[in-house]
Tab-separated table of C-alpha atoms in Angstrom:
chain	number	residue	atom	x	y	z
A	1197	MET	CA	0.038	-0.164	-0.043
A	1198	TRP	CA	2.386	2.366	1.061
A	1199	LYS	CA	3.946	2.012	-2.780
A	1200	TYR	CA	0.618	2.696	-4.684
A	1201	LEU	CA	0.759	5.747	-1.702
A	1202	ILE	CA	4.488	6.003	-3.275
A	1203	ILE	CA	3.542	6.039	-6.793
A	1204	THR	CA	1.026	8.700	-6.363
A	1205	SER	CA	2.395	10.653	-4.478
A	1206	ILE	CA	5.247	11.343	-7.034
A	1207	VAL	CA	2.219	11.236	-9.899
A	1208	LEU	CA	0.998	14.310	-8.225
A	1209	LEU	CA	4.375	15.661	-7.435
A	1210	GLY	CA	5.301	15.559	-10.661
A	1211	GLY	CA	1.550	16.863	-12.730
A	1212	SER	CA	2.176	19.905	-10.328
A	1213	VAL	CA	6.010	20.321	-11.719
A	1214	TYR	CA	4.578	20.006	-15.592
A	1215	LEU	CA	1.425	22.486	-14.872
A	1216	PHE	CA	3.522	25.099	-12.910
A	1217	ASN	CA	6.554	25.041	-15.638
A	1218	THR	CA	3.265	25.145	-18.236
A	1219	ASN	CA	2.177	28.068	-16.130
A	1220	HIS	CA	5.264	29.235	-15.770
A	1221	LYS	CA	5.636	29.799	-19.391
A	1222	ALA	CA	2.671	31.255	-20.133
A	1223	ILE	CA	3.222	33.950	-18.023
A	1224	THR	CA	6.353	34.981	-18.989
A	1225	GLN	CA	7.138	34.278	-22.446
A	1226	ASP	CA	7.026	37.201	-24.827
A	1227	ASN	CA	3.923	36.300	-26.112
A	1228	GLY	CA	2.806	35.347	-22.530
A	1229	GLU	CA	-0.109	36.903	-20.671
A	1230	LEU	CA	2.421	39.070	-18.499
A	1231	ALA	CA	4.261	40.495	-21.023
A	1232	LEU	CA	0.164	41.309	-21.848
A	1233	ILE	CA	-0.062	42.872	-18.986
A	1234	GLN	CA	2.691	44.731	-19.167
A	1235	GLU	CA	1.980	45.945	-23.137
A	1236	ARG	CA	-1.327	46.858	-22.245
A	1237	PHE	CA	0.271	49.296	-19.028
A	1238	ASP	CA	2.794	50.603	-21.363
A	1239	SER	CA	0.222	51.453	-23.419
A	1240	ALA	CA	-2.026	53.201	-20.610
A	1241	VAL	CA	0.352	54.878	-19.175
A	1242	LYS	CA	1.517	56.622	-22.622
A	1243	SER	CA	-1.600	57.186	-23.794
A	1244	LYS	CA	-2.356	58.908	-20.547
A	1245	THR	CA	1.155	61.293	-20.157
A	1246	GLU	CA	0.019	62.123	-24.265
A	1247	ALA	CA	-3.295	62.966	-23.160
A	1248	TYR	CA	-1.146	65.482	-20.482
A	1249	LEU	CA	0.870	66.382	-22.931
A	1250	SER	CA	-1.421	67.223	-24.704
A	1251	LYS	CA	-3.828	69.003	-22.773
A	1252	ILE	CA	-0.512	71.210	-20.421
A	1253	ASP	CA	0.606	72.208	-24.032
A	1254	ALA	CA	-2.760	73.463	-24.791
A	1255	ALA	CA	-3.352	75.652	-22.182
A	1256	TYR	CA	0.098	77.000	-22.791
A	1257	ARG	CA	-1.342	77.878	-26.457
A	1258	ASP	CA	-4.460	79.925	-24.194
A	1259	VAL	CA	-2.323	81.627	-20.945
A	1260	ARG	CA	-0.055	82.507	-24.410
A	1261	THR	CA	-2.337	83.918	-26.128
A	1262	ALA	CA	-3.934	85.729	-23.648
A	1263	TRP	CA	-1.111	86.937	-22.982
A	1264	LEU	CA	0.264	88.011	-26.577
A	1265	LYS	CA	-3.498	88.642	-26.750
A	1266	THR	CA	-3.180	91.378	-23.506
A	1267	GLU	CA	0.167	92.869	-23.949
A	1268	ILE	CA	-1.178	93.448	-28.128
A	1269	GLU	CA	-3.566	95.810	-26.370
A	1270	LEU	CA	-2.164	97.476	-23.469
A	1271	GLN	CA	0.379	98.425	-27.039
A	1272	ALA	CA	-2.533	99.841	-29.059
A	1273	GLU	CA	-3.409	101.632	-25.841
A	1274	LYS	CA	-0.059	103.307	-24.928
A	1275	GLN	CA	-0.182	104.634	-28.234
A	1276	GLN	CA	-3.336	105.706	-28.308
A	1277	LYS	CA	-2.592	107.647	-24.925
A	1278	ALA	CA	0.781	108.753	-26.649
A	1279	GLU	CA	-1.130	110.433	-29.636
A	1280	GLU	CA	-3.493	111.906	-27.476
A	1281	ASP	CA	-0.894	113.715	-25.473
A	1282	ALA	CA	0.513	115.032	-28.649
A	1283	ALA	CA	-2.799	115.630	-29.581
A	1284	LEU	CA	-3.109	117.540	-26.095
A	1285	ALA	CA	0.465	119.249	-25.571
A	1286	GLN	CA	0.466	121.147	-29.707
A	1287	SER	CA	-3.042	122.061	-28.637
A	1288	LYS	CA	-2.504	123.967	-25.558
A	1289	GLY	CA	0.805	124.824	-27.508
A	1290	ASP	CA	-1.031	126.549	-30.169
A	1291	GLU	CA	-3.680	128.181	-27.080
A	1292	TYR	CA	-0.379	129.717	-25.176
A	1293	LYS	CA	0.699	130.765	-28.730
A	1294	ASP	CA	-1.909	132.677	-28.610
A	1295	GLU	CA	-3.150	133.723	-25.646
A	1296	ARG	CA	0.396	135.323	-25.599
A	1297	ASP	CA	-0.094	137.157	-29.662
A	1298	ASN	CA	-3.129	138.377	-27.381
A	1299	LEU	CA	-0.979	140.228	-24.536
A	1300	LEU	CA	1.357	141.512	-26.892
A	1301	SER	CA	-1.398	143.091	-29.104
A	1302	GLU	CA	-2.537	143.997	-25.627
A	1303	THR	CA	0.367	145.408	-24.624
A	1304	GLU	CA	0.937	147.777	-27.099
A	1305	THR	CA	-2.782	148.540	-27.296
A	1306	VAL	CA	-1.747	149.610	-23.710
A	1307	LYS	CA	1.371	151.195	-23.274
A	1308	ARG	CA	0.168	153.855	-26.736
A	1309	GLU	CA	-2.389	154.059	-23.529
A	1310	LEU	CA	-0.153	154.641	-20.951
A	1311	GLU	CA	1.728	158.010	-23.557
A	1312	ASN	CA	-1.918	158.440	-24.505
A	1313	VAL	CA	-2.426	159.949	-20.519
A	1314	VAL	CA	1.011	160.581	-19.644
A	1315	SER	CA	0.958	163.156	-22.431
A	1316	LYS	CA	-2.593	164.796	-21.465
A	1317	THR	CA	-2.139	164.122	-17.815
A	1318	ALA	CA	1.474	165.345	-17.127
A	1319	PRO	CA	0.847	169.405	-18.343
A	1320	ALA	CA	-2.313	169.079	-15.182
A	1321	VAL	CA	0.500	167.966	-12.771
A	1322	ASP	CA	2.745	170.130	-13.765
A	1323	LEU	CA	5.063	167.356	-15.299
A	1324	ASP	CA	6.163	168.126	-18.970
A	1325	PRO	CA	4.276	165.719	-21.085
A	1326	GLU	CA	7.690	164.892	-23.097
A	1327	GLY	CA	10.659	163.661	-19.942
A	1328	ALA	CA	8.004	163.027	-17.545
A	1329	GLU	CA	7.168	159.164	-16.359
A	1330	PRO	CA	4.281	157.239	-16.007
A	1331	GLU	CA	5.685	157.137	-11.412
A	1332	GLU	CA	6.278	160.414	-11.331
A	1333	ILE	CA	2.601	161.331	-13.167
A	1334	ILE	CA	0.988	158.708	-10.986
A	1335	ALA	CA	3.181	160.183	-7.938
A	1336	ALA	CA	2.777	163.873	-8.772
A	1337	ALA	CA	-1.803	162.426	-9.385
A	1338	LYS	CA	-1.973	161.147	-5.472
A	1339	ALA	CA	-0.475	163.439	-4.060
A	1340	LEU	CA	-3.428	165.894	-5.521
A	1341	MET	CA	-5.501	164.106	-5.047
A	1342	ASP	CA	-5.024	163.141	-1.949
A	1343	ALA	CA	-5.270	167.234	-1.229
A	1344	ASN	CA	-8.315	166.591	-3.721
A	1345	VAL	CA	-9.290	164.189	-0.291
A	1346	GLU	CA	-8.653	166.012	2.363
A	1347	LEU	CA	-9.543	169.456	1.321
A	1348	GLN	CA	-13.229	167.213	0.293
A	1349	ALA	CA	-13.736	166.338	3.785
A	1350	LYS	CA	-13.209	170.034	5.046
A	1351	ILE	CA	-16.379	170.851	3.193
A	1352	ASP	CA	-17.972	168.070	4.384
A	1353	ALA	CA	-16.975	168.826	7.673
A	1354	GLU	CA	-18.014	172.197	7.236
A	1355	ASN	CA	-20.862	170.957	5.046
A	1356	ALA	CA	-22.403	169.411	8.180
A	1357	GLN	CA	-21.557	172.081	10.170
A	1358	ILE	CA	-23.683	174.321	8.836
A	1359	GLU	CA	-26.954	171.832	8.428
A	1360	SER	CA	-26.604	170.813	12.064
A	1361	LEU	CA	-26.516	175.026	12.275
A	1362	GLY	CA	-29.353	175.233	10.043
A	1363	ALA	CA	-31.290	172.737	12.428
A	1364	GLU	CA	-30.216	174.126	15.477
A	1365	SER	CA	-31.104	178.135	13.710
A	1366	GLU	CA	-34.742	175.437	12.155
A	1367	ARG	CA	-35.560	174.324	16.031
A	1368	LEU	CA	-34.838	177.525	17.618
A	1369	ASN	CA	-37.200	179.414	15.507
A	1370	GLY	CA	-40.069	176.458	15.967
A	1371	LEU	CA	-39.384	177.412	20.318
A	1372	ILE	CA	-39.841	180.967	19.174
A	1373	ASP	CA	-42.253	180.747	17.157
A	1374	LYS	CA	-44.231	178.438	20.063
A	1375	ALA	CA	-43.159	180.971	22.793
A	1376	ARG	CA	-44.843	183.292	20.829
A	1377	LYS	CA	-47.632	180.509	20.356
A	1378	LEU	CA	-48.095	179.964	23.679
A	1379	GLY	CA	-47.205	184.716	24.200
A	1380	GLN	CA	-50.128	185.277	22.194
A	1381	ASP	CA	-52.844	182.497	23.399
A	1382	ARG	CA	-51.947	183.580	27.329
A	1383	GLN	CA	-53.174	186.380	26.030
A	1384	ALA	CA	-55.763	185.199	24.704
A	1385	ARG	CA	-56.461	183.089	27.336
A	1386	LEU	CA	-56.716	179.822	25.704
A	1387	SER	CA	-55.066	176.382	26.324
A	1388	PRO	CA	-52.805	174.647	23.637
A	1389	PRO	CA	-54.825	172.705	20.809
A	1390	GLU	CA	-52.852	168.924	21.962
A	1391	LEU	CA	-53.961	168.954	25.500
A	1392	LYS	CA	-55.354	166.258	26.885
A	1393	CYS	CA	-55.560	165.643	30.391
A	1394	SER	CA	-58.656	164.189	32.642
A	1395	VAL	CA	-60.761	165.248	35.062
A	1396	SER	CA	-59.304	163.830	38.059
A	1397	TYR	CA	-61.629	165.071	41.186
A	1398	VAL	CA	-64.962	166.474	41.776
A	1399	ASP	CA	-66.777	169.150	44.368
A	1400	PRO	CA	-69.608	167.799	45.313
A	1401	SER	CA	-71.419	170.564	44.754
A	1402	TYR	CA	-69.537	171.112	41.625
A	1403	ALA	CA	-68.312	174.284	42.923
A	1404	PHE	CA	-64.749	172.623	41.606
A	1405	LEU	CA	-63.498	170.465	39.190
A	1406	MET	CA	-59.381	169.919	39.713
A	1407	LEU	CA	-57.681	168.129	36.503
A	1408	ASN	CA	-53.905	166.629	35.829
A	1409	ALA	CA	-52.593	169.004	34.451
A	1410	GLY	CA	-50.730	171.744	34.199
A	1411	ILE	CA	-48.597	174.645	33.082
A	1412	ASP	CA	-46.033	172.175	33.111
A	1413	ASN	CA	-47.350	168.895	32.079
A	1414	GLY	CA	-50.209	170.616	29.437
A	1415	GLY	CA	-50.099	174.414	29.123
A	1416	VAL	CA	-53.221	175.287	30.523
A	1417	VAL	CA	-53.725	178.253	30.827
A	1418	ILE	CA	-55.426	181.313	33.754
A	1419	GLY	CA	-58.384	182.061	32.538
A	1420	SER	CA	-58.873	179.737	29.038
A	1421	ARG	CA	-62.176	178.116	28.243
A	1422	LEU	CA	-62.041	174.085	28.165
A	1423	ALA	CA	-64.815	171.125	27.582
A	1424	VAL	CA	-65.587	168.551	29.790
A	1425	MET	CA	-66.153	164.843	26.803
A	1426	ARG	CA	-67.272	161.511	27.047
A	1427	GLY	CA	-66.819	159.805	23.817
A	1428	ASP	CA	-68.061	162.234	20.968
A	1429	LYS	CA	-70.342	164.471	23.100
A	1430	LYS	CA	-68.879	167.011	25.059
A	1431	ILE	CA	-70.977	167.396	28.659
A	1432	CYS	CA	-70.409	170.696	29.549
A	1433	GLU	CA	-67.467	173.761	29.960
A	1434	LEU	CA	-64.703	174.551	32.283
A	1435	ASN	CA	-63.342	178.193	32.611
A	1436	VAL	CA	-60.073	177.428	34.726
A	1437	THR	CA	-59.314	179.845	37.655
A	1438	ASN	CA	-55.911	178.230	39.264
A	1439	VAL	CA	-53.092	176.511	37.468
A	1440	GLN	CA	-50.154	174.355	39.865
A	1441	SER	CA	-47.358	172.766	38.044
A	1442	ARG	CA	-48.889	170.005	37.300
A	1443	GLN	CA	-52.692	170.362	37.859
A	1444	SER	CA	-56.102	173.146	37.871
A	1445	ILE	CA	-59.125	174.066	39.037
A	1446	ALA	CA	-61.531	174.973	37.166
A	1447	TYR	CA	-65.810	176.072	37.840
A	1448	VAL	CA	-68.608	174.682	35.412
A	1449	VAL	CA	-69.827	177.394	33.177
A	1450	LYS	CA	-73.289	178.085	33.456
A	1451	GLY	CA	-75.270	177.253	30.865
A	1452	THR	CA	-73.139	175.336	29.658
A	1453	LYS	CA	-73.783	171.833	31.815
A	1454	LEU	CA	-75.434	169.466	29.304
A	1455	ALA	CA	-78.903	169.024	30.993
A	1456	GLY	CA	-79.123	165.435	32.574
A	1457	GLU	CA	-75.243	164.514	32.403
A	1458	SER	CA	-71.906	165.390	35.037
A	1459	VAL	CA	-68.704	165.360	35.058
A	1460	LYS	CA	-67.662	162.462	36.583
A	1461	VAL	CA	-63.665	160.941	37.362
A	1462	GLY	CA	-61.875	160.466	34.390
A	1463	ASP	CA	-63.615	162.521	31.987
A	1464	ARG	CA	-61.011	163.823	29.267
A	1465	VAL	CA	-60.481	167.427	28.727
A	1466	VAL	CA	-60.159	169.539	25.697
A	1467	SER	CA	-59.084	172.950	25.219
A	1468	VAL	CA	-61.989	175.098	23.422
A	1469	ARG	CA	-60.514	177.729	21.370
A	1470	ASN	CA	-62.185	179.561	17.927
A	1471	ASP	CA	-61.707	176.682	15.863
A	1472	ASN	CA	-63.744	173.627	17.688
A	1473	LYS	CA	-66.028	175.796	19.633
């Protein structure tokens, strides 16, 4: 039995060796499976590498194209800016030239006008027109103007004094006229037409009345005729019998009191004159 086992083992071992050699050759020979796998691997790597390199090359071409485009645009903008600056400089140059020509023309005009002014002004300030310099004429004219200003100030002061004297004269004339009229009124026993006062006291028996105006605060004249008013209605007339500084005493003129009325404290009193009787 051991003989059969040994023989069987030898057969199995031989078969295994045979299969191993067969598989090893199939894998390792030139046209074997390993070579095929290596070939496929190399092909895949080559394909990926070529695709990656192609992508890199395309990206580089895009970047290069964009850079060239930007550079061209920048150069175009610089060229346009340079042309615009040159045109602006040319325009400014023309403007400056025109301004210079205008200034020169205006300078000549001013020079001629100055010479004309010198010829006309020099004699007025006692200078010779032929040899007089503008500065000399200006200084002489300024001196004359200063003198004229000083003289005008004196004239203004004198005019102001004259006006002041005139105003004072008018005031004095007014006082004189007022005093004259007051004298005439006193002689005629008339109180001022502008007199406005009121009754401050009424004697119960009507023997006398007191008024809140006298010689100083109303110009009341003794012996003058006054009227007691209430609204537009004349209550009676008064005759002034005594005048003090700030009050007067009067009595009701007989026959002038309005029937049914009586004088009351606070009634308005005005002067009675020929023009308001």
